[in-house]
Short mmCIF file of C-alpha atoms in Angstrom, two decimals:
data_model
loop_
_atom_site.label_atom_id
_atom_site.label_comp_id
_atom_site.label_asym_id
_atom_site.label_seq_id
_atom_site.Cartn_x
_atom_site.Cartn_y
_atom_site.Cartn_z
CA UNK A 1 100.90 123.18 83.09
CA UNK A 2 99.81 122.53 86.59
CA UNK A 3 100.53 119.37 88.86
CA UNK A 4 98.38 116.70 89.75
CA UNK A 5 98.66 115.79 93.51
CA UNK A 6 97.34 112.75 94.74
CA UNK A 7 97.17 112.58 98.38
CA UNK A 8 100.99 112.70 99.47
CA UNK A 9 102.03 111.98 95.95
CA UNK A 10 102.78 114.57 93.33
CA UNK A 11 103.10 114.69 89.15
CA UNK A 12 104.43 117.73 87.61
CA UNK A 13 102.13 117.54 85.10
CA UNK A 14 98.39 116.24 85.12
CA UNK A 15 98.93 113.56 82.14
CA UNK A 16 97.98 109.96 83.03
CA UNK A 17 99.03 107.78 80.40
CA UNK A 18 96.86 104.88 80.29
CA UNK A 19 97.20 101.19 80.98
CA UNK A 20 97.60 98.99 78.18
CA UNK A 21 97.37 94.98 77.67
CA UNK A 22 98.73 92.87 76.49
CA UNK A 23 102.29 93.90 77.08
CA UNK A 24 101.85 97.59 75.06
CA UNK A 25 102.15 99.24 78.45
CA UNK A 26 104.92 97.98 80.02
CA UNK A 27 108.35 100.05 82.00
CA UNK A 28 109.86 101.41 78.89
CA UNK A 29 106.79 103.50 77.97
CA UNK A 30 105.35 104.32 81.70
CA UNK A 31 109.26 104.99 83.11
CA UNK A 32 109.53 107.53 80.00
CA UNK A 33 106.26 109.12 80.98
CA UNK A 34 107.43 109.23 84.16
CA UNK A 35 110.87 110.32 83.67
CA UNK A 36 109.02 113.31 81.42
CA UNK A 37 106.89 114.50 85.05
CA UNK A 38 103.51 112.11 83.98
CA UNK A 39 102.00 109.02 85.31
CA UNK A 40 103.06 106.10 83.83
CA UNK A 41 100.95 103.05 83.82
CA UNK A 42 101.66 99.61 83.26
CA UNK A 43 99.07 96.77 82.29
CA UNK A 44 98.96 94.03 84.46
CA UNK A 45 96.93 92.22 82.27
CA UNK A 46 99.44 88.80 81.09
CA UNK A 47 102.22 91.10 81.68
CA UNK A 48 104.61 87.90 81.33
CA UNK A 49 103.37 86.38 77.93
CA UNK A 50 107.04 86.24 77.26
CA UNK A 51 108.52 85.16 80.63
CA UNK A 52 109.84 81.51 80.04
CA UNK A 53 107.60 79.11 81.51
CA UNK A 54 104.54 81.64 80.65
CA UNK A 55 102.97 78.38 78.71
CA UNK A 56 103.05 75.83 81.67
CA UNK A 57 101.98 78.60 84.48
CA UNK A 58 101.06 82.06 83.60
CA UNK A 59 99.87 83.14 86.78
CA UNK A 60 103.33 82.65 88.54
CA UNK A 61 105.36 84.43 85.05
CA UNK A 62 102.92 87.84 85.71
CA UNK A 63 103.37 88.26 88.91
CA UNK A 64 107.41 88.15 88.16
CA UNK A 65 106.79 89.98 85.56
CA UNK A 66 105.00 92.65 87.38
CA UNK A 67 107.03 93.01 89.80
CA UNK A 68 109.92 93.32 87.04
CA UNK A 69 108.45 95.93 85.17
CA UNK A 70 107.67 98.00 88.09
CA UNK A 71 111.15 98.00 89.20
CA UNK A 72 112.57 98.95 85.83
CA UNK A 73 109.76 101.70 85.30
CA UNK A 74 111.12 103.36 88.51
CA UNK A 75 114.37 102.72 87.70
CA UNK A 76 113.97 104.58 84.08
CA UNK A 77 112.14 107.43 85.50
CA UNK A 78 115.31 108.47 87.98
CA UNK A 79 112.78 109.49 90.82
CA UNK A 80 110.33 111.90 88.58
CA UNK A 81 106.86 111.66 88.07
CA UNK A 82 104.99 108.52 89.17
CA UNK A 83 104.56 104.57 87.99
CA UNK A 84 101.17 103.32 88.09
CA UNK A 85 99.56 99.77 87.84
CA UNK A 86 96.29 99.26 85.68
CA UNK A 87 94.36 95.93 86.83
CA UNK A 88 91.12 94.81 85.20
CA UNK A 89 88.93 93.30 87.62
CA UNK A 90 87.90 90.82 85.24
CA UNK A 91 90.76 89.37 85.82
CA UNK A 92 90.86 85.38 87.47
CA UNK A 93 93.74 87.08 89.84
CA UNK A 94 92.76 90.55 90.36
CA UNK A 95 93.34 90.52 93.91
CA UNK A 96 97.36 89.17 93.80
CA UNK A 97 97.45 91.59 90.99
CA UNK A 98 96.97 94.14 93.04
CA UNK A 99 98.54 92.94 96.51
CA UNK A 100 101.57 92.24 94.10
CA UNK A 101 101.63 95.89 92.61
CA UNK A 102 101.45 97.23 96.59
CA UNK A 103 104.02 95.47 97.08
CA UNK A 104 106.45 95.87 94.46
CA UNK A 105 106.20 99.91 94.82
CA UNK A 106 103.52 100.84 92.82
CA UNK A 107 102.54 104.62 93.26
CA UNK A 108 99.13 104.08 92.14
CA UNK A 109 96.70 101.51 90.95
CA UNK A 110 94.03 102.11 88.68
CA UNK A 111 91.28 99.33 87.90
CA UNK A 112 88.22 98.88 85.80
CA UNK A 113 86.71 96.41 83.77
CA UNK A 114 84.33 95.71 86.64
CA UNK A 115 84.19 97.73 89.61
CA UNK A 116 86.64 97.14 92.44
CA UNK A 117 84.71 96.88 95.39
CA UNK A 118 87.90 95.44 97.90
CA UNK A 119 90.60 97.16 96.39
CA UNK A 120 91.08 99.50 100.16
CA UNK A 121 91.68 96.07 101.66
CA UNK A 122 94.19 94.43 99.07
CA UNK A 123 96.35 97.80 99.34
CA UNK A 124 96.11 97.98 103.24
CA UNK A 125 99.22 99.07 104.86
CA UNK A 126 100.90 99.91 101.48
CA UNK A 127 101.20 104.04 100.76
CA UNK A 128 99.42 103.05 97.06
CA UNK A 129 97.04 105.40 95.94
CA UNK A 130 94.11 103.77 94.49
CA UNK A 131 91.09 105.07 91.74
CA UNK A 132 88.06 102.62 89.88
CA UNK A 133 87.90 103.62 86.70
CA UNK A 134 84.11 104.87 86.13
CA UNK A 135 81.86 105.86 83.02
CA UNK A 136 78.87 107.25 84.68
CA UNK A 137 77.55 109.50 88.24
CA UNK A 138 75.64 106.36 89.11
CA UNK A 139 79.06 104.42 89.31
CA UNK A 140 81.09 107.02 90.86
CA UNK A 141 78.14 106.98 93.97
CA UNK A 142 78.01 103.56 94.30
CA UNK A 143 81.77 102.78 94.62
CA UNK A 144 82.70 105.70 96.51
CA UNK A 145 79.46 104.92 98.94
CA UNK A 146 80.60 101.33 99.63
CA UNK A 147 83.69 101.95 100.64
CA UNK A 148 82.99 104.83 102.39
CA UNK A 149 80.87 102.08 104.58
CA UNK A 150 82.65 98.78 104.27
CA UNK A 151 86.42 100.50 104.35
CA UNK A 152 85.65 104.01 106.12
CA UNK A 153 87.33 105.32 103.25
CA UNK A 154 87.54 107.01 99.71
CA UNK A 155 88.98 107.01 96.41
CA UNK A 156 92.25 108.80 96.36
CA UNK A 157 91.30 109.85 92.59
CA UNK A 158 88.58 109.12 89.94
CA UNK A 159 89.48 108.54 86.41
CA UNK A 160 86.08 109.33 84.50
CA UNK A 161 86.19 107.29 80.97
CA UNK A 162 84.43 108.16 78.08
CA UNK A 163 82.61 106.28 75.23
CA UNK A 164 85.67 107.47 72.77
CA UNK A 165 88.15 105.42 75.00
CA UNK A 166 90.12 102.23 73.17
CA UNK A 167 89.80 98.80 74.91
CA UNK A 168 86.95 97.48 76.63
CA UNK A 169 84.43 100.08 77.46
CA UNK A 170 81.74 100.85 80.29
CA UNK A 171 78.77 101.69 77.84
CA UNK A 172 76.12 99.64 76.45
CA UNK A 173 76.12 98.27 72.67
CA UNK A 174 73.17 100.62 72.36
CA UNK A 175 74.98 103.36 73.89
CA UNK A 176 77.69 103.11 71.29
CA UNK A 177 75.85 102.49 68.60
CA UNK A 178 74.77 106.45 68.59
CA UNK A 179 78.27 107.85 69.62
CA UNK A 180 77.83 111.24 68.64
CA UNK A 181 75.03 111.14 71.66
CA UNK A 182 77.01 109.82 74.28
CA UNK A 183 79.92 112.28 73.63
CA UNK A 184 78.04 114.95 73.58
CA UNK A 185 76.26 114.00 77.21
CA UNK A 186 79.82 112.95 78.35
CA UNK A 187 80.60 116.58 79.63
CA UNK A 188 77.39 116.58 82.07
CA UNK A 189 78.60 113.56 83.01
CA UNK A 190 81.70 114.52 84.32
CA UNK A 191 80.44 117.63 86.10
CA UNK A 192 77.90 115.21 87.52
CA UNK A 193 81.06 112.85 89.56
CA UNK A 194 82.77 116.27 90.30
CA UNK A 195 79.62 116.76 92.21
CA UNK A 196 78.92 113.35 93.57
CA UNK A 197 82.45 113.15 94.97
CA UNK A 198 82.16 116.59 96.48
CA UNK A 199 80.91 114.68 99.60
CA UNK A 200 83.59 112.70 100.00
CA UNK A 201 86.07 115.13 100.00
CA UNK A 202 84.22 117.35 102.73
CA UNK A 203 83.77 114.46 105.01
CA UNK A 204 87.50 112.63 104.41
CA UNK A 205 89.11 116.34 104.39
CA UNK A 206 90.85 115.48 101.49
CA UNK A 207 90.99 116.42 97.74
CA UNK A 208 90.08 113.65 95.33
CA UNK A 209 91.07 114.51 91.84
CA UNK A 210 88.59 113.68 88.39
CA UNK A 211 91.15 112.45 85.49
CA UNK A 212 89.11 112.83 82.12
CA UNK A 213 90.03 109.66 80.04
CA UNK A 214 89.00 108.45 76.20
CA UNK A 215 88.63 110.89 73.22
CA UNK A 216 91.75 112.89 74.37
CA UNK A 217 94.08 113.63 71.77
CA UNK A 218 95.61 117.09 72.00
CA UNK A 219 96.33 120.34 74.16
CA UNK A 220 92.92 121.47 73.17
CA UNK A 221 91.45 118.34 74.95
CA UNK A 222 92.90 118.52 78.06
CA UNK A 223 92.23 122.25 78.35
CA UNK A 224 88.52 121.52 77.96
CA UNK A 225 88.73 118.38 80.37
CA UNK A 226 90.44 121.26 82.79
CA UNK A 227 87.58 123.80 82.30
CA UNK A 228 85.07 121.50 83.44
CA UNK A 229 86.94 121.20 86.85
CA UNK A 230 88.99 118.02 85.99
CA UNK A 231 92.31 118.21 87.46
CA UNK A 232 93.83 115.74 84.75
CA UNK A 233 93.13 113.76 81.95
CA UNK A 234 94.41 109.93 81.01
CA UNK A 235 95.68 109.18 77.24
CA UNK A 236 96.27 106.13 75.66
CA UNK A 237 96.38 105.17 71.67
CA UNK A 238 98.73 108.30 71.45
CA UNK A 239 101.15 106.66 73.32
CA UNK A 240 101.09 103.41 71.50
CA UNK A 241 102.87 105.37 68.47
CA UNK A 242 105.94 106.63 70.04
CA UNK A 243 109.14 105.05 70.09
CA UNK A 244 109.47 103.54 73.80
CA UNK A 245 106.04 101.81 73.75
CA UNK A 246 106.45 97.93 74.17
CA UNK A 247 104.50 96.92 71.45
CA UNK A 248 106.44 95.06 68.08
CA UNK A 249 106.83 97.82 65.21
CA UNK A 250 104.20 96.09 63.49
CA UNK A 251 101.43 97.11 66.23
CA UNK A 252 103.16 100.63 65.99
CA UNK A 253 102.45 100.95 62.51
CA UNK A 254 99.11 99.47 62.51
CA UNK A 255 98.33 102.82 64.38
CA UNK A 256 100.27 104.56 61.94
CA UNK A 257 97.99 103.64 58.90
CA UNK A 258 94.45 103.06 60.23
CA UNK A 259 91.61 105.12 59.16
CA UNK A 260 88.44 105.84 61.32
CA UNK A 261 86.62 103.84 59.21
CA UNK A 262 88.94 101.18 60.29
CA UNK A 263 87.44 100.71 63.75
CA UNK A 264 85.05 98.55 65.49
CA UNK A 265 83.27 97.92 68.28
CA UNK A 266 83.50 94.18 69.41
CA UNK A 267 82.03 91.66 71.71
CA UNK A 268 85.09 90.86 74.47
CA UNK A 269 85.22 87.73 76.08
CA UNK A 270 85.63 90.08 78.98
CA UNK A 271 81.88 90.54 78.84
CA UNK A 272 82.24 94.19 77.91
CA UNK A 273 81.93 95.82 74.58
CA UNK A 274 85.37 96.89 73.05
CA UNK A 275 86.88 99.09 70.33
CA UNK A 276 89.11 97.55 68.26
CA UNK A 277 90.89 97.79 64.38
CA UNK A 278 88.99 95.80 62.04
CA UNK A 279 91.34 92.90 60.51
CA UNK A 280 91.21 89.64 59.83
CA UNK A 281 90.96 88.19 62.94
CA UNK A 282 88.16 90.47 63.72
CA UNK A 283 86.29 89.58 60.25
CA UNK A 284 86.70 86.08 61.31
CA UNK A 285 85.28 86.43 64.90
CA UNK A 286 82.44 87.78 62.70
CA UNK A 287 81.44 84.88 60.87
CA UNK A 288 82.32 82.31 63.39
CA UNK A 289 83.64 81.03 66.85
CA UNK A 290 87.38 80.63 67.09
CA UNK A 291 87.84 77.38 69.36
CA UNK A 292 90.06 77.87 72.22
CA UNK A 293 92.66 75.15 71.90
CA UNK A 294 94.32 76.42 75.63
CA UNK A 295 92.81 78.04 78.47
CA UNK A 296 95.70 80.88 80.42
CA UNK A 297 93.02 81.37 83.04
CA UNK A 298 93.02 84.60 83.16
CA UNK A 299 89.65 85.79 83.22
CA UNK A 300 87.38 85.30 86.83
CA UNK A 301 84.35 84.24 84.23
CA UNK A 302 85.26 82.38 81.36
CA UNK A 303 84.07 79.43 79.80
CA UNK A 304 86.57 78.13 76.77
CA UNK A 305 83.94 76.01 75.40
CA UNK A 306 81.54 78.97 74.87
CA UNK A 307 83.27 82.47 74.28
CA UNK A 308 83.93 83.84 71.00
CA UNK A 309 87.67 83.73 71.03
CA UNK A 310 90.77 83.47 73.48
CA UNK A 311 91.75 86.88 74.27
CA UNK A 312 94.61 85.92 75.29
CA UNK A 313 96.26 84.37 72.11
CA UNK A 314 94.90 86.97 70.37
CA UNK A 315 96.40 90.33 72.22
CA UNK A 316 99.60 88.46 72.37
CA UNK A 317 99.38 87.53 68.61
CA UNK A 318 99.39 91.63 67.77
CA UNK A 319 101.93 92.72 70.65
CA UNK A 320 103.86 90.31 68.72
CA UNK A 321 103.31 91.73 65.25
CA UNK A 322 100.76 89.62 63.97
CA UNK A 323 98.47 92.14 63.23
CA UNK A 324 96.24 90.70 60.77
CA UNK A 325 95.39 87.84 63.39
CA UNK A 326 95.52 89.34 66.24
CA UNK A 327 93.28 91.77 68.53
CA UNK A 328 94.48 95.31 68.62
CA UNK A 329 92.26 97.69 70.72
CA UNK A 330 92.32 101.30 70.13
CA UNK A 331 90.66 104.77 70.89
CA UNK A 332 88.34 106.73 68.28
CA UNK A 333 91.01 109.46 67.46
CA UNK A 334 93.17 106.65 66.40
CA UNK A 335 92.85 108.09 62.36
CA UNK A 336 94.30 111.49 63.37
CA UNK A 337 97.96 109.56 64.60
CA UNK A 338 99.86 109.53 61.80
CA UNK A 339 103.51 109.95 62.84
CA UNK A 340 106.05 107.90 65.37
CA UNK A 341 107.50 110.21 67.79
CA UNK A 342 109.39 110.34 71.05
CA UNK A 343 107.21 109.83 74.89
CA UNK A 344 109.39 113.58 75.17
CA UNK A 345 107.95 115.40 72.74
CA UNK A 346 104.50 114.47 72.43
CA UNK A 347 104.71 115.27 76.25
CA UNK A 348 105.80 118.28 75.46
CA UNK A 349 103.26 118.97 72.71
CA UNK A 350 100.50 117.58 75.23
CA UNK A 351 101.91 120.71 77.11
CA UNK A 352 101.30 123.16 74.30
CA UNK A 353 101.80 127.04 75.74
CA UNK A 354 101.36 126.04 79.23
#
């Protein structure tokens, strides 16, 4: 399988493996992708829910934590493949988020949730590679254009994500609502950003690489995302069920025995529409409004008196292993997992006869 180069910095093999909050994606699972030639990303999202102090200040426990988890990612993956830093932009400290990643010797940052409009400037001076995460053409020439004239600049990759990704999502309700739809436009979406970012590349002289995230599962996926003239592709859920993941066993085997028919799509206090597993927490969001009995600031716009549920408590309630009471996002394929394995082989089965 080929590499994935990204400016100056190279990964044996093209596999991104996504970002993950809160606290499934931290260094054990992105230093084993690493250490296996990948990219592995770490959620930035309340990264230190389990620092001591996290209660009184959380702000101050994830930026330790961040810097923590970068170290030990590197440290686990013995100088091969890359570590990576995913930061919503939803978040209330996006920006020290990502000046902390820079810092701490992040290879890359990849953000979404919102796009990043100043991310050049918070990684200035710093060799980080940066990339928004997009959903559409019309995205990908709007970010690309403003930095090109606020930062004289571009994206040093693209990571393209589809309706059948897990976690909060870049599609409308109505979008999602008729899934079969959106996939099936997704691949003329795709070859549409190859095409808007062809510009970019001829005037920056540089190569800026399309990673095909959501919906990817298997070999056969990421040979299709590399037919359409993707140079990698970005998986998630699968790597929730292997053994290095930093999720409890409990969130492990949640994956492990869900059905398709077990997913939903939710409203996120985020302001985005998610895909989650449908439990009791979720059937209770349902039929009423969870008050919020503490605020961990951590979203930019967030009222505790008025949104549907603390996202907080909640993704640290299933990290945990409280399942039933807690959110646990997820991506479409997540009925076809059905086994626990090692980050080695399903890298190596990602591979298939390459």
């Amino acid at each position: 399988m080929r590499s994935l180069c990204i400016g100056d910095k190279i990964a044996q093999l093209p596999i991104i493996q996504g970002g993950m909050g809160v606290g499934v994606s931290r260094s054990s699972l992105a230093g084993a992708v690493a250490a296996e030639g990948g990219i592995g990303v770490i959620s930035s999202a309340q990264i230190g829910y389990d620092e001591v102090g996290f209660e009184k200040d959380p702000a101050a426990c994830n930026l330790k934590a961040l810097c923590k988890h970068i170290t030990k990612a590197k440290e686990i993956s013995a100088g091969k493949g890359l570590i990576g830093v995913n930061v919503m932009v939803a978040l209330k400290h996006y920006r020290e988020h990502v000046k902390e990643s820079a810092r701490a010797g992040a290879d890359v940052i990849i953000c979404g949730a919102g796009l990043p409009v100043d991310l050049p400037e918070l990684v200035e001076g710093y060799d980080t590679k940066i990339a928004p995460i997009i959903s559409s053409a019309r995205a990908c020439s709007v970010i690309l254009k403003m930095w090109d004239h606020k930062y004289n600049r571009t994206a040093d990759f693209l990571v393209v994500e589809g309706p059948m990704a897990g976690g909060h999502l870049g599609f409308s309700m109505e979008q999602l609502a008729d899934l079969d739809k959106c996939v099936k436009t997704q691949d003329d979406e795709i070859l549409s950003i190859i095409s808007v970012k062809r510009q970019y590349e001829e005037k920056y002289h540089c190569q800026i690489p399309v990673i095909v995230a959501g919906g990817i599962y298997d070999h056969s996926d990421i040979e299709h995302a590399l037919a359409l003239g993707a140079d990698g592709v970005q998986i998630a859920s699968r790597f929730v069920a292997t053994y290095e993941c930093d999720a409890s066993d409990a969130y492990k085997q949640a994956y492990l025995t869900a059905k398709e028919e077990d997913i939903r799509i939710i409203k996120s206090p985020v302001g985005l529409p998610g895909r989650a597993l449908y439990n009791s927490f979720i059937k209770s969001t349902m039929e009423d409004r969870l008050p919020v009995n503490k605020c961990y600031n951590c979203l930019e716009k967030c009222n505790p008196a008025q949104i549907p549920y603390c996202i907080t408590q909640a993704l640290v309630d299933a990290v945990k292993g409280n399942v039933d009471n807690g959110l646990i996002f997820c991506g479409a394929n997540i009925g076809k997992i059905n086994k626990l394995m090692s980050v080695h082989d399903l890298m190596e089965e990602l591979q298939g006869d390459f």
